[in-house]
CSV table of C-alpha atoms and ligand atoms in Angstrom, one decimal:
chain,number,residue,atom,x,y,z
A,25,MET,CA,94.1,68.2,94.5
A,26,THR,CA,90.9,68.5,92.6
A,27,GLY,CA,91.7,66.2,90.1
A,28,ALA,CA,90.3,68.2,87.1
A,29,THR,CA,93.1,69.2,84.8
A,30,ASP,CA,91.9,72.8,83.9
A,31,THR,CA,90.2,74.4,86.7
A,32,ALA,CA,89.4,78.1,87.3
A,33,SER,CA,91.8,77.9,90.2
A,34,ARG,CA,94.6,76.4,88.0
A,35,GLN,CA,94.2,79.1,85.2
A,36,ILE,CA,94.5,81.8,87.9
A,37,MET,CA,97.4,80.3,89.7
A,38,ALA,CA,99.2,80.0,86.1
A,39,ARG,CA,98.9,83.7,85.7
A,40,ALA,CA,99.7,84.5,89.2
A,41,ARG,CA,102.9,82.5,89.0
A,42,GLU,CA,104.2,84.9,86.2
A,43,LEU,CA,103.5,87.8,88.4
A,44,PHE,CA,104.3,87.0,92.1
A,45,PRO,CA,107.2,84.8,93.4
A,46,GLY,CA,105.9,81.2,93.8
A,47,GLY,CA,102.5,82.7,92.6
A,48,VAL,CA,101.5,84.2,96.0
A,49,ASN,CA,101.7,87.3,98.3
A,50,SER,CA,102.9,85.2,101.2
A,51,PRO,CA,104.8,82.0,101.2
A,52,VAL,CA,102.5,79.4,102.9
A,53,ARG,CA,99.8,79.9,100.6
A,54,ALA,CA,101.8,78.1,98.0
A,55,PHE,CA,101.0,74.8,99.4
A,56,ARG,CA,104.7,73.9,99.5
A,57,GLY,CA,104.2,72.3,102.8
A,58,VAL,CA,101.6,69.8,101.5
A,59,GLY,CA,102.2,69.6,97.6
A,60,GLY,CA,99.7,70.1,94.9
A,61,GLU,CA,97.9,73.3,93.6
A,62,PRO,CA,96.4,75.8,96.0
A,63,PHE,CA,93.0,76.8,95.1
A,64,VAL,CA,91.8,80.4,94.6
A,65,VAL,CA,89.2,81.7,96.6
A,66,GLU,CA,86.1,83.5,95.5
A,67,ARG,CA,84.1,84.3,98.4
A,68,GLY,CA,83.5,83.7,102.2
A,69,GLU,CA,80.5,83.7,104.6
A,70,GLY,CA,80.3,82.7,108.1
A,71,SER,CA,82.3,79.5,108.7
A,72,ARG,CA,82.6,78.8,104.7
A,73,ILE,CA,84.5,79.7,101.9
A,74,TRP,CA,83.9,79.0,98.2
A,75,ASP,CA,86.8,78.6,95.4
A,76,VAL,CA,86.4,80.0,91.7
A,77,ASP,CA,85.4,76.4,90.9
A,78,GLY,CA,82.4,76.5,93.0
A,79,ARG,CA,83.7,74.3,95.7
A,80,GLU,CA,82.8,74.9,99.3
A,81,TYR,CA,84.8,74.3,102.4
A,82,ILE,CA,84.4,74.6,106.1
A,83,ASP,CA,87.4,76.9,106.9
A,84,PHE,CA,89.4,76.5,110.0
A,85,VAL,CA,92.2,78.7,108.8
A,86,LEU,CA,90.1,81.9,108.7
A,87,SER,CA,92.9,84.2,107.3
A,88,TRP,CA,95.3,82.6,109.4
A,89,GLY,CA,93.6,83.8,112.5
A,90,PRO,CA,91.9,87.1,112.4
A,91,LEU,CA,88.4,86.2,111.5
A,92,VAL,CA,87.0,85.4,115.0
A,93,LEU,CA,83.7,86.2,113.7
A,94,GLY,CA,83.8,84.2,110.7
A,95,HIS,CA,83.9,85.5,107.0
A,96,ALA,CA,81.9,88.6,106.2
A,97,PRO,CA,80.3,89.3,109.6
A,98,PRO,CA,77.1,91.6,109.1
A,99,ALA,CA,78.4,93.8,112.1
A,100,VAL,CA,81.8,94.3,110.7
A,101,LEU,CA,80.4,95.0,107.0
A,102,ALA,CA,77.8,97.6,108.2
A,103,ALA,CA,80.6,99.3,110.3
A,104,LEU,CA,83.0,99.3,107.2
A,105,ASP,CA,80.2,100.6,104.9
A,106,GLU,CA,79.2,103.4,107.4
A,107,THR,CA,82.8,104.4,107.9
A,108,MET,CA,84.2,104.5,104.4
A,109,ARG,CA,81.2,107.1,103.2
A,110,ARG,CA,83.1,109.7,105.4
A,111,GLY,CA,86.6,109.0,103.7
A,112,THR,CA,89.0,105.9,103.6
A,113,SER,CA,92.2,107.6,105.1
A,114,PHE,CA,93.1,111.1,106.6
A,115,GLY,CA,96.7,110.7,108.3
A,116,ILE,CA,95.0,112.8,110.9
A,117,PRO,CA,93.8,111.6,114.6
A,118,THR,CA,90.2,110.1,114.3
A,119,GLU,CA,88.1,109.1,117.4
A,120,LEU,CA,88.0,105.5,115.9
A,121,GLU,CA,91.4,104.8,117.0
A,122,VAL,CA,90.8,105.8,120.7
A,123,ARG,CA,87.7,103.7,120.4
A,124,LEU,CA,89.7,100.7,119.4
A,125,ALA,CA,92.5,101.4,122.0
A,126,GLU,CA,89.8,101.5,124.7
A,127,LEU,CA,88.4,98.2,123.8
A,128,ILE,CA,91.8,96.7,124.0
A,129,VAL,CA,93.1,98.1,127.2
A,130,GLU,CA,89.7,97.3,128.8
A,131,ARG,CA,90.4,93.5,128.3
A,132,MET,CA,94.2,93.8,128.7
A,133,PRO,CA,94.6,96.3,131.5
A,134,HIS,CA,98.4,95.8,131.7
A,135,ILE,CA,98.5,97.8,128.4
A,136,ASP,CA,98.7,101.4,129.6
A,137,MET,CA,99.4,102.7,126.2
A,138,LEU,CA,99.7,101.2,122.6
A,139,ARG,CA,100.7,102.3,119.0
A,140,PHE,CA,98.9,100.9,116.1
A,141,VAL,CA,100.7,99.7,113.2
A,142,SER,CA,99.6,97.8,110.0
A,143,SER,CA,101.2,94.3,110.5
A,144,GLY,CA,102.4,92.1,113.1
A,145,THR,CA,106.0,92.3,111.6
A,146,GLU,CA,105.8,96.0,112.3
A,147,ALA,CA,104.5,95.5,115.8
A,148,THR,CA,107.3,93.2,117.1
A,149,MET,CA,110.0,94.8,115.2
A,150,SER,CA,108.8,98.3,117.0
A,151,ALA,CA,108.5,96.7,120.4
A,152,ILE,CA,112.0,95.3,120.2
A,153,ARG,CA,113.2,98.7,119.3
A,154,VAL,CA,111.7,100.2,122.2
A,155,ALA,CA,113.0,97.4,124.4
A,156,ARG,CA,116.7,98.0,123.1
A,157,ALA,CA,116.4,101.7,123.7
A,158,VAL,CA,115.1,101.8,127.0
A,159,THR,CA,117.4,98.9,128.3
A,160,ARG,CA,120.3,100.1,126.3
A,161,ARG,CA,121.0,96.6,125.2
A,162,ASP,CA,121.3,95.1,121.9
A,163,VAL,CA,120.6,91.2,122.3
A,164,ILE,CA,117.4,89.8,121.9
A,165,LEU,CA,116.2,86.2,122.9
A,166,LYS,CA,113.6,84.1,121.1
A,167,PHE,CA,112.3,80.6,121.3
A,168,ASP,CA,113.0,78.0,118.4
A,169,GLY,CA,109.8,77.6,116.2
A,170,CYS,CA,108.5,80.9,117.4
A,171,TYR,CA,107.5,83.3,114.6
A,172,HIS,CA,107.4,87.0,115.1
A,173,GLY,CA,107.1,88.3,111.7
A,174,HIS,CA,109.5,88.7,109.1
A,175,ALA,CA,111.7,91.3,110.4
A,176,ASP,CA,115.8,90.7,110.2
A,177,SER,CA,116.1,90.4,113.7
A,178,PHE,CA,113.6,87.5,113.8
A,179,LEU,CA,114.6,85.3,110.9
A,180,VAL,CA,117.2,83.5,113.2
A,181,LYS,CA,117.3,79.8,113.6
A,182,ALA,CA,118.3,78.1,116.6
A,183,GLY,CA,121.9,76.6,116.7
A,184,SER,CA,122.4,73.6,118.9
A,185,GLY,CA,122.1,74.8,122.5
A,186,VAL,CA,121.3,78.2,123.8
A,187,ALA,CA,124.4,80.0,123.9
A,188,THR,CA,124.9,79.4,120.4
A,189,LEU,CA,125.0,82.5,118.4
A,190,GLY,CA,122.2,83.0,116.0
A,191,LEU,CA,122.6,82.4,112.5
A,192,PRO,CA,120.2,84.0,110.0
A,193,ASN,CA,117.9,81.5,108.2
A,194,SER,CA,117.1,83.8,105.3
A,195,PRO,CA,119.8,85.3,102.9
A,196,GLY,CA,119.8,89.0,103.2
A,197,VAL,CA,119.8,89.3,106.8
A,198,PRO,CA,123.3,90.4,107.7
A,199,ASP,CA,125.3,88.0,110.2
A,200,ALA,CA,126.1,91.0,112.2
A,201,LEU,CA,122.3,91.5,113.2
A,202,ALA,CA,121.6,87.8,113.4
A,203,ARG,CA,124.1,87.4,115.9
A,204,LEU,CA,122.2,89.9,118.1
A,205,THR,CA,119.5,87.3,118.3
A,206,ILE,CA,119.8,84.3,120.4
A,207,THR,CA,117.4,81.4,120.8
A,208,ALA,CA,116.3,78.9,123.4
A,209,PRO,CA,114.1,75.7,123.3
A,210,PHE,CA,110.5,76.5,124.1
A,211,ASN,CA,109.5,75.3,127.7
A,212,ASP,CA,113.3,75.4,128.7
A,213,LEU,CA,113.6,77.5,131.5
A,214,ASP,CA,117.4,76.4,132.5
A,215,ALA,CA,118.5,77.4,128.8
A,216,VAL,CA,116.8,80.9,129.3
A,217,GLU,CA,118.7,81.0,132.6
A,218,ARG,CA,122.1,80.3,131.0
A,219,ALA,CA,121.3,82.5,128.2
A,220,LEU,CA,120.4,85.6,130.3
A,221,GLU,CA,123.6,84.8,132.3
A,222,GLU,CA,125.7,85.1,129.4
A,223,HIS,CA,124.2,87.6,127.6
A,224,ASP,CA,123.2,91.3,128.3
A,225,VAL,CA,119.7,90.7,126.9
A,226,ALA,CA,117.4,93.6,126.0
A,227,ALA,CA,114.1,91.5,125.7
A,228,VAL,CA,112.9,88.0,125.8
A,229,ILE,CA,110.0,87.7,123.0
A,230,ILE,CA,107.6,84.8,122.9
A,231,GLU,CA,104.3,83.4,121.6
A,232,PRO,CA,102.8,82.6,125.2
A,233,VAL,CA,101.1,79.7,123.3
A,234,VAL,CA,103.0,78.5,120.1
A,235,GLY,CA,101.0,78.8,116.9
A,236,ASN,CA,103.9,79.0,114.5
A,237,ALA,CA,105.5,75.7,114.7
A,238,GLY,CA,102.0,73.9,115.3
A,239,PHE,CA,100.3,74.4,118.4
A,240,ILE,CA,102.4,74.1,121.7
A,241,PRO,CA,101.3,75.2,124.8
A,242,PRO,CA,103.6,76.3,127.6
A,243,ASP,CA,104.3,74.2,130.5
A,244,PRO,CA,102.6,75.6,133.7
A,245,GLN,CA,105.6,76.8,135.1
A,246,PHE,CA,107.3,78.3,131.9
A,247,LEU,CA,105.8,81.8,131.7
A,248,PRO,CA,105.9,82.5,135.6
A,249,GLY,CA,109.6,81.3,135.4
A,250,LEU,CA,110.1,83.7,132.3
A,251,ARG,CA,108.8,86.5,134.3
A,252,ALA,CA,111.1,85.7,137.2
A,253,LEU,CA,114.2,85.3,135.0
A,254,THR,CA,113.7,88.5,132.9
A,255,GLU,CA,113.1,90.5,135.9
A,256,ARG,CA,116.2,89.5,137.7
A,257,ALA,CA,118.3,89.9,134.5
A,258,GLY,CA,116.9,93.5,133.9
A,259,ALA,CA,115.5,92.1,130.5
A,260,LEU,CA,111.9,93.0,129.4
A,261,LEU,CA,109.3,90.4,128.6
A,262,VAL,CA,107.6,90.7,125.4
A,263,PHE,CA,104.4,88.7,124.7
A,264,ASP,CA,103.9,88.3,121.1
A,265,GLU,CA,100.1,88.1,121.1
A,266,VAL,CA,99.5,88.7,117.4
A,267,MET,CA,97.9,85.3,117.1
A,268,THR,CA,97.0,84.6,120.6
A,269,GLY,CA,95.4,87.8,121.6
A,270,PHE,CA,91.5,87.5,122.0
A,271,ARG,CA,92.0,83.9,121.0
A,272,ILE,CA,93.3,81.9,123.9
A,273,ALA,CA,91.1,83.9,126.6
A,274,TYR,CA,88.9,87.0,126.5
A,275,GLY,CA,91.8,89.1,127.6
A,276,GLY,CA,94.6,87.0,126.1
A,277,ALA,CA,97.8,85.5,127.7
A,278,ARG,CA,97.8,87.4,131.0
A,279,GLU,CA,94.1,86.2,131.6
A,280,ARG,CA,95.0,82.8,130.8
A,281,PHE,CA,98.3,82.3,132.6
A,282,GLY,CA,98.4,85.1,135.2
A,283,VAL,CA,101.5,86.4,133.6
A,284,VAL,CA,102.2,90.3,133.0
A,285,PRO,CA,104.5,91.1,130.4
A,286,ASP,CA,106.2,94.5,129.9
A,287,LEU,CA,105.1,94.7,126.5
A,288,THR,CA,102.7,93.0,124.0
A,289,THR,CA,102.3,93.0,120.4
A,290,LEU,CA,98.9,92.5,118.8
A,291,GLY,CA,97.4,92.0,115.3
A,292,LYS,CA,95.1,89.5,113.5
A,293,VAL,CA,91.7,89.8,115.6
A,294,ILE,CA,92.0,93.5,116.5
A,295,GLY,CA,91.8,94.2,112.8
A,296,GLY,CA,88.9,92.0,112.1
A,297,GLY,CA,90.2,91.0,108.8
A,298,LEU,CA,91.8,94.4,107.9
A,299,PRO,CA,95.3,95.3,108.3
A,300,VAL,CA,96.1,96.3,111.9
A,301,ALA,CA,98.4,95.2,114.6
A,302,ALA,CA,99.6,97.1,117.7
A,303,TYR,CA,102.4,97.3,120.3
A,304,GLY,CA,101.9,98.5,123.9
A,305,GLY,CA,102.3,98.0,127.5
A,306,ARG,CA,103.9,99.9,130.6
A,307,ARG,CA,103.4,103.6,130.1
A,308,ASP,CA,107.1,104.5,131.1
A,309,LEU,CA,108.2,101.9,128.2
A,310,MET,CA,105.7,103.5,125.8
A,311,GLU,CA,106.4,107.1,126.3
A,312,ALA,CA,110.0,106.2,124.9
A,313,VAL,CA,108.3,106.3,121.4
A,314,ALA,CA,108.1,109.5,119.2
A,315,PRO,CA,106.9,112.0,119.4
A,316,SER,CA,106.8,111.8,123.2
A,317,GLY,CA,110.1,110.0,123.4
A,318,PRO,CA,113.1,109.5,121.0
A,319,VAL,CA,112.4,105.8,119.7
A,320,TYR,CA,111.1,106.5,116.1
A,321,GLN,CA,108.2,104.6,114.5
A,322,ALA,CA,105.5,106.0,112.0
A,323,GLY,CA,103.0,104.7,109.5
A,324,THR,CA,101.3,106.5,106.6
A,325,LEU,CA,98.1,104.2,107.0
A,326,SER,CA,98.6,103.5,110.8
A,327,GLY,CA,95.1,103.8,112.5
A,328,ASN,CA,93.4,103.6,109.2
A,329,PRO,CA,89.9,104.4,109.8
A,330,LEU,CA,88.3,101.3,107.8
A,331,ALA,CA,90.7,99.0,109.6
A,332,MET,CA,89.9,100.6,113.1
A,333,ALA,CA,86.1,100.2,112.4
A,334,ALA,CA,86.7,96.4,111.6
A,335,GLY,CA,88.5,96.3,115.0
A,336,ILE,CA,85.8,98.0,116.9
A,337,ALA,CA,83.1,96.0,115.6
A,338,THR,CA,84.9,92.5,116.1
A,339,LEU,CA,86.0,93.4,119.6
A,340,GLN,CA,82.5,94.8,120.5
A,341,ALA,CA,80.7,91.5,119.3
A,342,LEU,CA,83.2,89.2,121.0
A,343,THR,CA,81.9,89.3,124.4
A,344,PRO,CA,83.0,86.9,127.3
A,345,ALA,CA,80.2,84.8,126.7
A,346,LEU,CA,80.7,84.4,123.0
A,347,HIS,CA,84.5,83.8,123.5
A,348,ASP,CA,83.2,80.8,125.9
A,349,THR,CA,80.9,79.4,123.4
A,350,VAL,CA,83.5,79.5,120.5
A,351,ALA,CA,85.9,78.0,123.0
A,352,ARG,CA,83.6,75.3,124.1
A,353,ARG,CA,82.9,74.2,120.4
A,354,THR,CA,86.8,74.2,119.7
A,355,SER,CA,87.1,71.9,122.6
A,356,THR,CA,84.5,69.4,121.2
A,357,LEU,CA,86.1,69.6,117.8
A,358,VAL,CA,89.5,68.8,119.1
A,359,ARG,CA,88.2,66.0,121.6
A,360,GLY,CA,86.2,64.7,118.7
A,361,LEU,CA,89.5,64.4,116.5
A,362,VAL,CA,91.4,62.6,119.3
A,363,GLU,CA,89.0,60.0,119.7
A,364,ILE,CA,88.4,59.5,115.8
A,365,ALA,CA,92.4,59.1,115.6
A,366,ALA,CA,92.2,56.6,118.6
A,367,ARG,CA,89.5,54.6,116.6
A,368,HIS,CA,91.7,54.4,113.5
A,369,ARG,CA,94.8,53.6,115.6
A,370,ILE,CA,96.6,56.7,114.2
A,371,PRO,CA,99.3,58.2,116.5
A,372,PHE,CA,97.8,61.6,117.0
A,373,THR,CA,97.9,64.4,119.4
A,374,ALA,CA,95.9,67.6,119.6
A,375,ASP,CA,95.4,70.5,122.0
A,376,VAL,CA,93.4,73.8,122.4
A,377,ALA,CA,93.3,77.0,124.1
A,378,GLY,CA,90.1,79.2,123.6
A,379,SER,CA,89.5,79.3,120.0
A,380,MET,CA,93.1,78.3,118.7
A,381,TRP,CA,93.9,74.6,118.2
A,382,GLY,CA,96.3,72.4,116.5
A,383,PHE,CA,97.3,68.8,116.2
A,384,PHE,CA,100.4,66.6,115.2
A,385,PHE,CA,100.6,63.0,113.9
A,386,ARG,CA,102.7,61.8,116.9
A,387,ALA,CA,101.8,59.9,120.0
A,388,GLU,CA,103.1,62.2,122.6
A,389,PRO,CA,102.4,65.6,123.4
A,390,VAL,CA,104.6,68.2,121.7
A,391,ARG,CA,106.5,70.6,124.0
A,392,SER,CA,109.2,72.2,121.5
A,393,TYR,CA,109.8,72.6,118.0
A,394,THR,CA,112.3,69.6,118.3
A,395,ASP,CA,109.3,67.4,119.4
A,396,ALA,CA,107.2,69.1,116.7
A,397,LYS,CA,109.8,68.1,114.0
A,398,THR,CA,109.4,64.4,114.9
A,399,ALA,CA,105.7,64.3,113.9
A,400,ASP,CA,104.8,62.2,110.8
A,401,VAL,CA,104.7,65.0,108.2
A,402,GLU,CA,103.7,62.7,105.4
A,403,ALA,CA,100.6,61.5,107.2
A,404,PHE,CA,99.7,65.2,107.6
A,405,ARG,CA,100.0,66.0,103.9
A,406,ARG,CA,97.8,62.8,103.1
A,407,PHE,CA,95.3,64.1,105.8
A,408,PHE,CA,95.2,67.7,104.6
A,409,HIS,CA,94.4,66.5,101.2
A,410,ALA,CA,91.9,64.0,102.2
A,411,ALA,CA,90.3,66.6,104.4
A,412,LEU,CA,90.5,69.4,101.5
A,413,GLN,CA,88.8,67.0,99.1
A,414,ARG,CA,85.9,66.4,101.6
A,415,GLY,CA,85.3,70.1,101.9
A,416,VAL,CA,87.5,71.0,105.1
A,417,TYR,CA,90.1,73.6,105.0
A,418,LEU,CA,93.1,73.2,107.3
A,419,ALA,CA,96.1,75.2,107.2
A,420,PRO,CA,98.3,73.8,104.4
A,421,SER,CA,101.2,73.3,106.7
A,422,ALA,CA,101.9,70.4,109.4
A,423,PHE,CA,103.5,73.4,111.5
A,424,GLU,CA,100.6,75.8,111.7
A,425,ALA,CA,97.8,76.3,114.3
A,426,ALA,CA,94.2,76.0,113.2
A,427,PHE,CA,91.2,78.4,114.5
A,428,MET,CA,87.5,78.6,115.2
A,429,SER,CA,85.1,81.1,114.7
A,430,ALA,CA,81.9,82.5,116.1
A,431,ALA,CA,80.1,81.6,113.1
A,432,HIS,CA,81.0,77.8,113.3
A,433,SER,CA,77.9,76.4,114.8
A,434,ASP,CA,77.7,72.9,116.6
A,435,SER,CA,76.5,71.5,113.3
A,436,ASP,CA,79.5,72.9,111.6
A,437,VAL,CA,81.7,71.2,114.1
A,438,ALA,CA,79.6,67.6,113.6
A,439,ALA,CA,79.7,67.9,109.9
A,440,ALA,CA,83.7,68.8,110.1
A,441,LEU,CA,84.2,65.8,112.5
A,442,GLU,CA,82.4,63.6,110.2
A,443,ARG,CA,84.4,64.3,107.2
A,444,LEU,CA,87.7,64.5,109.2
A,445,ASP,CA,86.8,60.8,110.5
A,446,ASP,CA,86.6,59.8,106.8
A,447,ALA,CA,89.6,61.3,105.9
A,448,MET,CA,91.5,59.8,108.9
A,449,GLY,CA,90.2,56.4,107.3
A,450,GLN,CA,91.9,57.1,104.3
A,451,LEU,CA,95.4,57.4,106.0
A,452,ARG,CA,95.3,53.7,107.0
A,453,SER,CA,94.5,52.5,103.5
B,14,PLP,C1,101.1,86.5,112.2
B,14,PLP,C2,102.3,86.5,113.1
B,14,PLP,C3,103.1,87.6,113.2
B,14,PLP,C4,103.3,88.5,112.0
B,14,PLP,O1,102.2,89.1,111.6
B,14,PLP,P1,101.9,89.8,110.2
B,14,PLP,O2,100.5,90.5,110.2
B,14,PLP,O3,101.9,88.5,109.2
B,14,PLP,O4,103.1,90.6,109.8
B,14,PLP,C5,104.0,88.0,114.4
B,14,PLP,N1,103.8,87.1,115.4
B,14,PLP,C6,102.9,86.0,115.4
B,14,PLP,C7,102.8,85.4,116.8
B,14,PLP,C8,102.1,85.8,114.4
B,14,PLP,O5,101.1,84.6,114.6
């Protein structure tokens, strides 16, 4: 809430609302979760973005995760510049695709083969198609509050209890399809066990660390338990690492938790800010994909050279040492926030995994979406706007994770903490 009545942001958003539903091209950008008007961004550099009214913000959203090197990193810009001079798209194999794939499988050695697509939605949708084809089963199991893109099968809300058949929570998703998606509470192995007994499940898909219901880490036994249960039931385990990949550890969830999924979906970071995602895993499963197998999936711009170049530059820069530095700074920020909230006597819980973090206005840690929904959303809204006024951009929703980039320096972290301390002080008044 900039206060000014006729800012450039407001003028542009008025035009946008005539053209786009809600004025935006992806819903959460409209600030409905926090109220007020979204700002319109003009440019970004490093840890900062500037809006069209010249206001500067320290950015902890980072395009919702992809920008692990920060905004406009010179290495990525140089790679894009060099690549685009040779043409922007061919629809013919390029070496760039092979190079990005090699960088991924080097870090995630359980991925034998993969296929590039252009969005996380396509990646999860396709992974599920493979799982259904190879298991010859139709039902998929997802967890309450986990987001896997907007494909029909994933827009399903939990009923009460696990065996409850899914109901679509978006009009336009046929009941007949929604019934094939069942849900369980995150961190609830008993519920998964019951569901796997009652249904012939093709795949269990999960965000290994939840980022789309706020930040929710798995209990230590949860992912190993899922691995054992899915193996016993003949269901595939799919880690949706579109958000967590190259964020929660150098090598993602397998490295952090020691659990190996059958299929993995990636996105966000692997495109370095351009539209790239991928699905991959065991060779015998991926060989089911056309043209080596019968499972059809295709894309005109899949493996686009510009997108591949941005991904390569990003993963090359993101060494284990750099990952650790970013992770350490993220922990410093999260520890600082917890201390600040305690000093202000505000019920608050925060957590971190690598360069991904999040918080809730709630005294106890959050283990499930049900817990998350008991957090104080009104406190979040006030905090969000107080932070924004002080030049710190957090995700405009109480149910989204936050990120850190390699461009955020120790002094950025210190500056952010000082501003967020002040913002937290506003909550008591
Ligand atoms: C962002 C996200 C998706 C969807 O990716 P898009 O590129 O927005 O389609 C899927 N799964 C997870 C875990 C995500 O965070």
